[in-house]
PDB file of C-alpha atoms and ligand atoms in Angstrom:
ATOM      1  CA  MET A   1      12.060   0.498  11.145  1.00  0.00           C
ATOM      2  CA  ARG A   2       9.297  -1.650  12.721  1.00  0.00           C
ATOM      3  CA  VAL A   3       6.614  -2.062  10.158  1.00  0.00           C
ATOM      4  CA  ALA A   4       3.053  -3.610  10.355  1.00  0.00           C
ATOM      5  CA  VAL A   5       1.198  -4.355   7.200  1.00  0.00           C
ATOM      6  CA  LEU A   6      -2.466  -4.663   6.814  1.00  0.00           C
ATOM      7  CA  VAL A   7      -3.649  -7.128   4.061  1.00  0.00           C
ATOM      8  CA  SER A   8      -7.008  -8.578   2.628  1.00  0.00           C
ATOM      9  CA  GLY A   9      -6.165 -10.885  -0.012  1.00  0.00           C
ATOM     10  CA  ARG A  10      -3.471 -12.461  -2.128  1.00  0.00           C
ATOM     11  CA  GLY A  11      -0.441 -10.796  -0.452  1.00  0.00           C
ATOM     12  CA  SER A  12       1.654 -10.469  -3.629  1.00  0.00           C
ATOM     13  CA  ASN A  13       2.738  -6.828  -2.361  1.00  0.00           C
ATOM     14  CA  LEU A  14       3.482  -8.128   1.108  1.00  0.00           C
ATOM     15  CA  GLN A  15       5.517 -11.001  -0.395  1.00  0.00           C
ATOM     16  CA  ALA A  16       7.764  -8.431  -2.490  1.00  0.00           C
ATOM     17  CA  LEU A  17       8.436  -6.693   0.727  1.00  0.00           C
ATOM     18  CA  ILE A  18       9.240  -9.845   2.416  1.00  0.00           C
ATOM     19  CA  ASP A  19      11.484 -10.907  -0.423  1.00  0.00           C
ATOM     20  CA  ALA A  20      13.222  -7.514  -0.557  1.00  0.00           C
ATOM     21  CA  ARG A  21      13.925  -7.712   3.241  1.00  0.00           C
ATOM     22  CA  ASP A  22      15.297 -11.198   2.898  1.00  0.00           C
ATOM     23  CA  ALA A  23      17.478 -10.190   0.085  1.00  0.00           C
ATOM     24  CA  GLY A  24      19.009  -7.439   2.503  1.00  0.00           C
ATOM     25  CA  ALA A  25      17.503  -4.567   0.263  1.00  0.00           C
ATOM     26  CA  LEU A  26      14.809  -3.224   2.688  1.00  0.00           C
ATOM     27  CA  PRO A  27      16.075  -2.602   6.313  1.00  0.00           C
ATOM     28  CA  VAL A  28      12.641  -3.095   8.130  1.00  0.00           C
ATOM     29  CA  GLU A  29      11.291  -5.637  10.754  1.00  0.00           C
ATOM     30  CA  PHE A  30       7.925  -6.726  10.323  1.00  0.00           C
ATOM     31  CA  VAL A  31       6.392  -6.878  13.649  1.00  0.00           C
ATOM     32  CA  LEU A  32       2.775  -7.911  12.562  1.00  0.00           C
ATOM     33  CA  VAL A  33       0.515  -8.938   9.581  1.00  0.00           C
ATOM     34  CA  ALA A  34      -3.050  -8.161  10.022  1.00  0.00           C
ATOM     35  CA  SER A  35      -5.910  -8.936   7.988  1.00  0.00           C
ATOM     36  CA  ASP A  36      -9.838  -8.520   8.045  1.00  0.00           C
ATOM     37  CA  LYS A  37     -10.027 -11.573   6.113  1.00  0.00           C
ATOM     38  CA  PRO A  38      -9.036 -14.792   8.388  1.00  0.00           C
ATOM     39  CA  HIS A  39      -8.522 -16.992   5.114  1.00  0.00           C
ATOM     40  CA  ALA A  40      -6.397 -14.416   3.199  1.00  0.00           C
ATOM     41  CA  GLN A  41      -3.404 -15.840   1.423  1.00  0.00           C
ATOM     42  CA  ALA A  42      -1.507 -12.977   2.533  1.00  0.00           C
ATOM     43  CA  LEU A  43      -1.836 -14.401   6.253  1.00  0.00           C
ATOM     44  CA  ARG A  44      -0.084 -17.634   5.013  1.00  0.00           C
ATOM     45  CA  ARG A  45       2.477 -15.766   3.478  1.00  0.00           C
ATOM     46  CA  ALA A  46       3.318 -13.946   6.697  1.00  0.00           C
ATOM     47  CA  GLU A  47       3.460 -17.177   8.768  1.00  0.00           C
ATOM     48  CA  ASP A  48       5.673 -18.980   6.253  1.00  0.00           C
ATOM     49  CA  ALA A  49       8.001 -15.863   6.733  1.00  0.00           C
ATOM     50  CA  GLY A  50       7.805 -16.210  10.433  1.00  0.00           C
ATOM     51  CA  ILE A  51       5.808 -13.004  10.834  1.00  0.00           C
ATOM     52  CA  ALA A  52       3.331 -12.477  13.668  1.00  0.00           C
ATOM     53  CA  THR A  53      -0.123 -12.422  12.097  1.00  0.00           C
ATOM     54  CA  LEU A  54      -3.591 -11.150  13.264  1.00  0.00           C
ATOM     55  CA  ALA A  55      -6.801 -12.183  11.714  1.00  0.00           C
ATOM     56  CA  LEU A  56      -9.774  -9.874  13.087  1.00  0.00           C
ATOM     57  CA  ASP A  57     -13.093 -10.544  11.354  1.00  0.00           C
ATOM     58  CA  PRO A  58     -15.437  -7.510  11.156  1.00  0.00           C
ATOM     59  CA  LYS A  59     -18.063  -9.675  11.845  1.00  0.00           C
ATOM     60  CA  GLY A  60     -19.327  -9.374  15.495  1.00  0.00           C
ATOM     61  CA  TYR A  61     -18.408  -5.686  15.862  1.00  0.00           C
ATOM     62  CA  ALA A  62     -21.119  -3.123  16.308  1.00  0.00           C
ATOM     63  CA  ASN A  63     -19.762  -0.861  13.458  1.00  0.00           C
ATOM     64  CA  ARG A  64     -16.763   0.477  11.581  1.00  0.00           C
ATOM     65  CA  ALA A  65     -15.430   2.579  14.301  1.00  0.00           C
ATOM     66  CA  ALA A  66     -15.583  -0.171  16.838  1.00  0.00           C
ATOM     67  CA  TYR A  67     -13.850  -2.531  14.510  1.00  0.00           C
ATOM     68  CA  ASP A  68     -11.180  -0.122  13.639  1.00  0.00           C
ATOM     69  CA  ALA A  69     -10.596   1.123  17.130  1.00  0.00           C
ATOM     70  CA  ASP A  70      -9.981  -2.540  18.185  1.00  0.00           C
ATOM     71  CA  LEU A  71      -7.703  -3.166  15.199  1.00  0.00           C
ATOM     72  CA  PHE A  72      -5.506  -0.418  15.709  1.00  0.00           C
ATOM     73  CA  SER A  73      -5.114  -0.685  19.340  1.00  0.00           C
ATOM     74  CA  ARG A  74      -4.036  -4.460  18.621  1.00  0.00           C
ATOM     75  CA  ILE A  75      -1.524  -2.965  15.944  1.00  0.00           C
ATOM     76  CA  ALA A  76      -0.452  -0.216  18.389  1.00  0.00           C
ATOM     77  CA  ALA A  77       0.445  -3.228  20.804  1.00  0.00           C
ATOM     78  CA  ALA A  78       2.896  -4.293  18.297  1.00  0.00           C
ATOM     79  CA  GLU A  79       4.695  -0.866  18.338  1.00  0.00           C
ATOM     80  CA  PRO A  80       5.245  -0.225  14.635  1.00  0.00           C
ATOM     81  CA  ASP A  81       6.982   2.976  13.595  1.00  0.00           C
ATOM     82  CA  LEU A  82       5.018   2.618  10.251  1.00  0.00           C
ATOM     83  CA  ILE A  83       1.888   0.896   8.923  1.00  0.00           C
ATOM     84  CA  VAL A  84       1.654  -0.288   5.252  1.00  0.00           C
ATOM     85  CA  LEU A  85      -1.786  -0.872   3.577  1.00  0.00           C
ATOM     86  CA  ALA A  86      -0.853  -3.451   0.927  1.00  0.00           C
ATOM     87  CA  GLY A  87      -3.983  -4.522  -0.504  1.00  0.00           C
ATOM     88  CA  PHE A  88      -6.181  -3.823   2.424  1.00  0.00           C
ATOM     89  CA  MET A  89      -9.693  -3.462   1.197  1.00  0.00           C
ATOM     90  CA  ARG A  90     -11.546  -1.623   3.917  1.00  0.00           C
ATOM     91  CA  ILE A  91     -12.377   2.027   4.400  1.00  0.00           C
ATOM     92  CA  LEU A  92     -10.776   3.274   7.656  1.00  0.00           C
ATOM     93  CA  ASP A  93     -12.310   5.172  10.312  1.00  0.00           C
ATOM     94  CA  ALA A  94     -11.256   8.595  10.621  1.00  0.00           C
ATOM     95  CA  ALA A  95     -10.690   8.805  14.360  1.00  0.00           C
ATOM     96  CA  ALA A  96      -8.626   5.447  14.356  1.00  0.00           C
ATOM     97  CA  ILE A  97      -6.296   6.564  11.935  1.00  0.00           C
ATOM     98  CA  ALA A  98      -5.746  10.009  13.220  1.00  0.00           C
ATOM     99  CA  PRO A  99      -2.790   9.057  15.527  1.00  0.00           C
ATOM    100  CA  TRP A 100      -0.951   7.581  12.511  1.00  0.00           C
ATOM    101  CA  ARG A 101      -0.864  10.520  10.377  1.00  0.00           C
ATOM    102  CA  GLY A 102       2.420  10.459   8.551  1.00  0.00           C
ATOM    103  CA  ARG A 103       3.166   6.983   9.767  1.00  0.00           C
ATOM    104  CA  MET A 104       0.742   5.101   7.314  1.00  0.00           C
ATOM    105  CA  ILE A 105       1.174   4.485   3.715  1.00  0.00           C
ATOM    106  CA  ASN A 106      -1.104   2.734   1.164  1.00  0.00           C
ATOM    107  CA  ILE A 107      -0.448   1.435  -2.300  1.00  0.00           C
ATOM    108  CA  HIS A 108      -3.413   2.027  -4.952  1.00  0.00           C
ATOM    109  CA  PRO A 109      -3.590   0.910  -8.509  1.00  0.00           C
ATOM    110  CA  SER A 110      -3.953   4.091 -10.301  1.00  0.00           C
ATOM    111  CA  LEU A 111      -2.135   7.434 -11.136  1.00  0.00           C
ATOM    112  CA  LEU A 112      -3.856   9.251  -8.117  1.00  0.00           C
ATOM    113  CA  PRO A 113      -5.677  11.704  -8.133  1.00  0.00           C
ATOM    114  CA  LYS A 114      -7.188   9.726 -10.865  1.00  0.00           C
ATOM    115  CA  TYR A 115      -9.508   6.852  -9.739  1.00  0.00           C
ATOM    116  CA  PRO A 116      -9.777   6.494  -6.078  1.00  0.00           C
ATOM    117  CA  GLY A 117     -11.626   3.545  -4.958  1.00  0.00           C
ATOM    118  CA  LEU A 118     -12.420   0.340  -6.952  1.00  0.00           C
ATOM    119  CA  HIS A 119     -12.110  -0.798 -10.527  1.00  0.00           C
ATOM    120  CA  THR A 120      -9.454   1.414 -11.439  1.00  0.00           C
ATOM    121  CA  HIS A 121      -8.159  -0.496 -14.533  1.00  0.00           C
ATOM    122  CA  ALA A 122     -11.653  -0.519 -16.252  1.00  0.00           C
ATOM    123  CA  ARG A 123     -12.126   2.988 -15.334  1.00  0.00           C
ATOM    124  CA  ALA A 124      -8.651   3.907 -16.868  1.00  0.00           C
ATOM    125  CA  LEU A 125      -9.694   2.221 -20.017  1.00  0.00           C
ATOM    126  CA  GLU A 126     -13.417   3.597 -19.949  1.00  0.00           C
ATOM    127  CA  ALA A 127     -11.707   7.016 -20.188  1.00  0.00           C
ATOM    128  CA  GLY A 128      -9.433   6.354 -23.111  1.00  0.00           C
ATOM    129  CA  ASP A 129      -6.244   6.929 -21.110  1.00  0.00           C
ATOM    130  CA  ARG A 130      -2.735   6.436 -22.744  1.00  0.00           C
ATOM    131  CA  GLU A 131      -1.082   5.620 -19.694  1.00  0.00           C
ATOM    132  CA  HIS A 132      -1.948   3.982 -16.198  1.00  0.00           C
ATOM    133  CA  GLY A 133       0.128   3.106 -13.005  1.00  0.00           C
ATOM    134  CA  ALA A 134       0.053   2.970  -9.313  1.00  0.00           C
ATOM    135  CA  SER A 135       0.774   5.276  -6.497  1.00  0.00           C
ATOM    136  CA  VAL A 136       2.008   4.890  -2.837  1.00  0.00           C
ATOM    137  CA  HIS A 137       0.470   7.787  -0.700  1.00  0.00           C
ATOM    138  CA  PHE A 138       0.174   8.703   2.959  1.00  0.00           C
ATOM    139  CA  VAL A 139      -3.066   7.640   4.472  1.00  0.00           C
ATOM    140  CA  THR A 140      -5.624  10.375   5.466  1.00  0.00           C
ATOM    141  CA  ASP A 141      -9.308  10.366   6.181  1.00  0.00           C
ATOM    142  CA  GLU A 142     -10.063  11.013   2.459  1.00  0.00           C
ATOM    143  CA  LEU A 143     -10.260   7.655   0.637  1.00  0.00           C
ATOM    144  CA  ASP A 144      -7.050   7.127  -1.395  1.00  0.00           C
ATOM    145  CA  GLY A 145      -6.671  10.820  -1.234  1.00  0.00           C
ATOM    146  CA  GLY A 146      -3.602  11.528   0.935  1.00  0.00           C
ATOM    147  CA  PRO A 147      -0.464  13.286  -0.272  1.00  0.00           C
ATOM    148  CA  VAL A 148       1.346  10.902  -2.909  1.00  0.00           C
ATOM    149  CA  ILE A 149       5.020   9.975  -2.405  1.00  0.00           C
ATOM    150  CA  ALA A 150       5.770   8.002  -5.640  1.00  0.00           C
ATOM    151  CA  GLN A 151       4.384   6.618  -8.733  1.00  0.00           C
ATOM    152  CA  ALA A 152       5.233   4.114 -11.504  1.00  0.00           C
ATOM    153  CA  ARG A 153       3.694   4.331 -14.840  1.00  0.00           C
ATOM    154  CA  ILE A 154       2.718   1.803 -17.663  1.00  0.00           C
ATOM    155  CA  ASP A 155       1.789   2.631 -21.265  1.00  0.00           C
ATOM    156  CA  MET A 156      -1.686   1.294 -22.115  1.00  0.00           C
ATOM    157  CA  ARG A 157      -1.698  -0.934 -25.494  1.00  0.00           C
ATOM    158  CA  ASP A 158      -4.315  -1.424 -27.833  1.00  0.00           C
ATOM    159  CA  GLY A 159      -6.507  -4.429 -26.924  1.00  0.00           C
ATOM    160  CA  ASP A 160      -5.643  -4.117 -23.143  1.00  0.00           C
ATOM    161  CA  THR A 161      -8.434  -5.154 -20.790  1.00  0.00           C
ATOM    162  CA  PRO A 162      -8.636  -4.653 -17.103  1.00  0.00           C
ATOM    163  CA  ASP A 163      -7.096  -8.202 -16.636  1.00  0.00           C
ATOM    164  CA  SER A 164      -4.012  -7.472 -18.711  1.00  0.00           C
ATOM    165  CA  LEU A 165      -3.465  -3.993 -17.458  1.00  0.00           C
ATOM    166  CA  ALA A 166      -3.668  -5.472 -13.800  1.00  0.00           C
ATOM    167  CA  ALA A 167      -1.281  -8.200 -14.785  1.00  0.00           C
ATOM    168  CA  ARG A 168       1.260  -5.729 -16.481  1.00  0.00           C
ATOM    169  CA  LEU A 169       0.793  -3.176 -13.410  1.00  0.00           C
ATOM    170  CA  LEU A 170       1.415  -5.693 -10.737  1.00  0.00           C
ATOM    171  CA  PRO A 171       5.100  -6.254 -11.087  1.00  0.00           C
ATOM    172  CA  ARG A 172       5.594  -2.570 -10.922  1.00  0.00           C
ATOM    173  CA  GLU A 173       3.652  -2.119  -7.912  1.00  0.00           C
ATOM    174  CA  HIS A 174       5.962  -4.497  -6.013  1.00  0.00           C
ATOM    175  CA  GLN A 175       8.827  -2.436  -7.333  1.00  0.00           C
ATOM    176  CA  LEU A 176       7.352   0.703  -6.231  1.00  0.00           C
ATOM    177  CA  LEU A 177       6.119  -0.390  -3.000  1.00  0.00           C
ATOM    178  CA  VAL A 178       9.621  -1.875  -2.049  1.00  0.00           C
ATOM    179  CA  ALA A 179      11.383   1.379  -3.361  1.00  0.00           C
ATOM    180  CA  THR A 180       9.035   3.668  -1.318  1.00  0.00           C
ATOM    181  CA  LEU A 181       9.196   1.762   1.748  1.00  0.00           C
ATOM    182  CA  SER A 182      12.995   1.720   1.712  1.00  0.00           C
ATOM    183  CA  LEU A 183      12.970   5.771   1.275  1.00  0.00           C
ATOM    184  CA  VAL A 184      10.751   5.969   4.312  1.00  0.00           C
ATOM    185  CA  ALA A 185      12.731   3.239   6.250  1.00  0.00           C
ATOM    186  CA  ALA A 186      15.943   5.437   5.563  1.00  0.00           C
ATOM    187  CA  ARG A 187      13.771   8.403   7.039  1.00  0.00           C
ATOM    188  CA  ARG A 188      14.308  10.331   3.561  1.00  0.00           C
ATOM    189  CA  ILE A 189      10.559  10.885   3.412  1.00  0.00           C
ATOM    190  CA  ALA A 190       8.144  12.540   5.840  1.00  0.00           C
ATOM    191  CA  LEU A 191       4.909  14.151   5.849  1.00  0.00           C
ATOM    192  CA  ASP A 192       4.513  17.756   7.489  1.00  0.00           C
ATOM    193  CA  ALA A 193       1.390  20.246   7.469  1.00  0.00           C
ATOM    194  CA  ASP A 194       1.809  20.977   3.897  1.00  0.00           C
ATOM    195  CA  GLY A 195       2.583  17.715   2.298  1.00  0.00           C
ATOM    196  CA  VAL A 196       5.442  15.258   1.532  1.00  0.00           C
ATOM    197  CA  VAL A 197       8.991  16.196   2.484  1.00  0.00           C
ATOM    198  CA  PHE A 198      11.572  14.335   0.677  1.00  0.00           C
ATOM    199  CA  ASP A 199      15.231  14.731   1.860  1.00  0.00           C
ATOM    200  CA  GLY A 200      14.431  17.765   3.991  1.00  0.00           C
ATOM    201  CA  ALA A 201      12.410  19.688   0.947  1.00  0.00           C
ATOM    202  CA  PRO A 202       8.922  19.776  -0.083  1.00  0.00           C
ATOM    203  CA  LEU A 203       8.045  17.135  -2.850  1.00  0.00           C
ATOM    204  CA  VAL A 204       6.721  19.241  -5.434  1.00  0.00           C
ATOM    205  CA  ALA A 205       5.542  16.266  -7.569  1.00  0.00           C
ATOM    206  CA  PRO A 206       5.391  12.530  -6.606  1.00  0.00           C
ATOM    207  CA  LEU A 207       8.787  10.456  -7.363  1.00  0.00           C
ATOM    208  CA  ARG A 208       8.644   8.359 -10.321  1.00  0.00           C
ATOM    209  CA  PHE A 209       9.876   5.017 -10.246  1.00  0.00           C
ATOM    210  CA  ASP A 210       8.930   4.056 -13.822  1.00  0.00           C
ATOM    211  CA  ASP A 211      12.418   2.423 -14.596  1.00  0.00           C
ATOM    212  CA  CYS A 212      12.701   1.049 -11.143  1.00  0.00           C
ATOM    213  CA  ARG A 213      14.621  -2.288 -11.047  1.00  0.00           C
ATOM    214  CA  ILE A 214      14.375  -2.693  -7.306  1.00  0.00           C
ATOM    215  CA  GLY A 215      12.779  -5.733  -6.039  1.00  0.00           C
ATOM    216  CA  ASP A 216      11.331  -7.186  -9.292  1.00  0.00           C
ATOM    217  CA  ARG A 217      10.198 -10.764  -9.005  1.00  0.00           C
TER     218      ARG A 217
HETATM  219  C1  GRF B   1      -2.956  -4.474  -5.516  1.00  0.00           C
HETATM  220  O1  GRF B   1      -3.335  -4.195  -6.825  1.00  0.00           O
HETATM  221  C2  GRF B   1      -3.174  -3.095  -4.590  1.00  0.00           C
HETATM  222  O2  GRF B   1      -2.578  -2.054  -5.258  1.00  0.00           O
HETATM  223  C3  GRF B   1      -4.654  -3.094  -4.487  1.00  0.00           C
HETATM  224  O3  GRF B   1      -4.951  -4.213  -4.569  1.00  0.00           O
HETATM  225  C4  GRF B   1      -3.945  -5.368  -4.966  1.00  0.00           C
HETATM  226  C5  GRF B   1      -3.607  -6.212  -3.762  1.00  0.00           C
HETATM  227  O4  GRF B   1      -2.658  -7.247  -4.431  1.00  0.00           O
HETATM  228  N1  GRF B   1      -4.901  -2.345  -3.595  1.00  0.00           N
HETATM  229  P1  GRF B   1      -1.945  -8.131  -3.385  1.00  0.00           P
HETATM  230  O5  GRF B   1      -2.933  -8.680  -2.353  1.00  0.00           O
HETATM  231  O6  GRF B   1      -0.859  -7.428  -2.852  1.00  0.00           O
HETATM  232  O7  GRF B   1      -1.557  -9.287  -4.336  1.00  0.00           O
END
């Protein structure tokens, strides 16, 4: 499977994908890593791995639609089968992403549908939640609102802070993203008009990778 990855920052999720591929655990070809942040560490990681990169700064575009149209036409030129949003911190234009329905996934640091958007760790703490986690979902034009494929959970502990939660969740995010992408690459996951299909049957609840050991770093 040909995969393009969109990133904005540190790129630890991207690195987990690269490492899993290098270990022979993820049968994908990374055809492009693209970023809205020219100085993103994630782009350096991609270069180090010999993956083609694209840095496209939104400055200089008239509006979101113009930027996204250009970004996605350049992504399309790389002919990916799938786009992975791995810490891509921009809201996407509905028209630009419509052709990619069922072919674009995102990792989000909450147990969706809880806490779409930003500051998920702080919001889980403020709500007094006992558990927290991350989700991988198909991207639709609703922010962090597309059908959820899989989740990983962590317990919340007394004294947790947004930073401690983020640190404890991050390695689980890496496992979750690798495990989910490997299912997608094996064509075991799809999106139809009613939602996620897993091994040919409707997925009634997100897959849980709570105890997943794949791709831990
Ligand atoms: C992750 O927490 C991801 O879930 C969120 O942004 C963070 C990206 O981290 N959307 P990294 O750039 O992959 O290290």
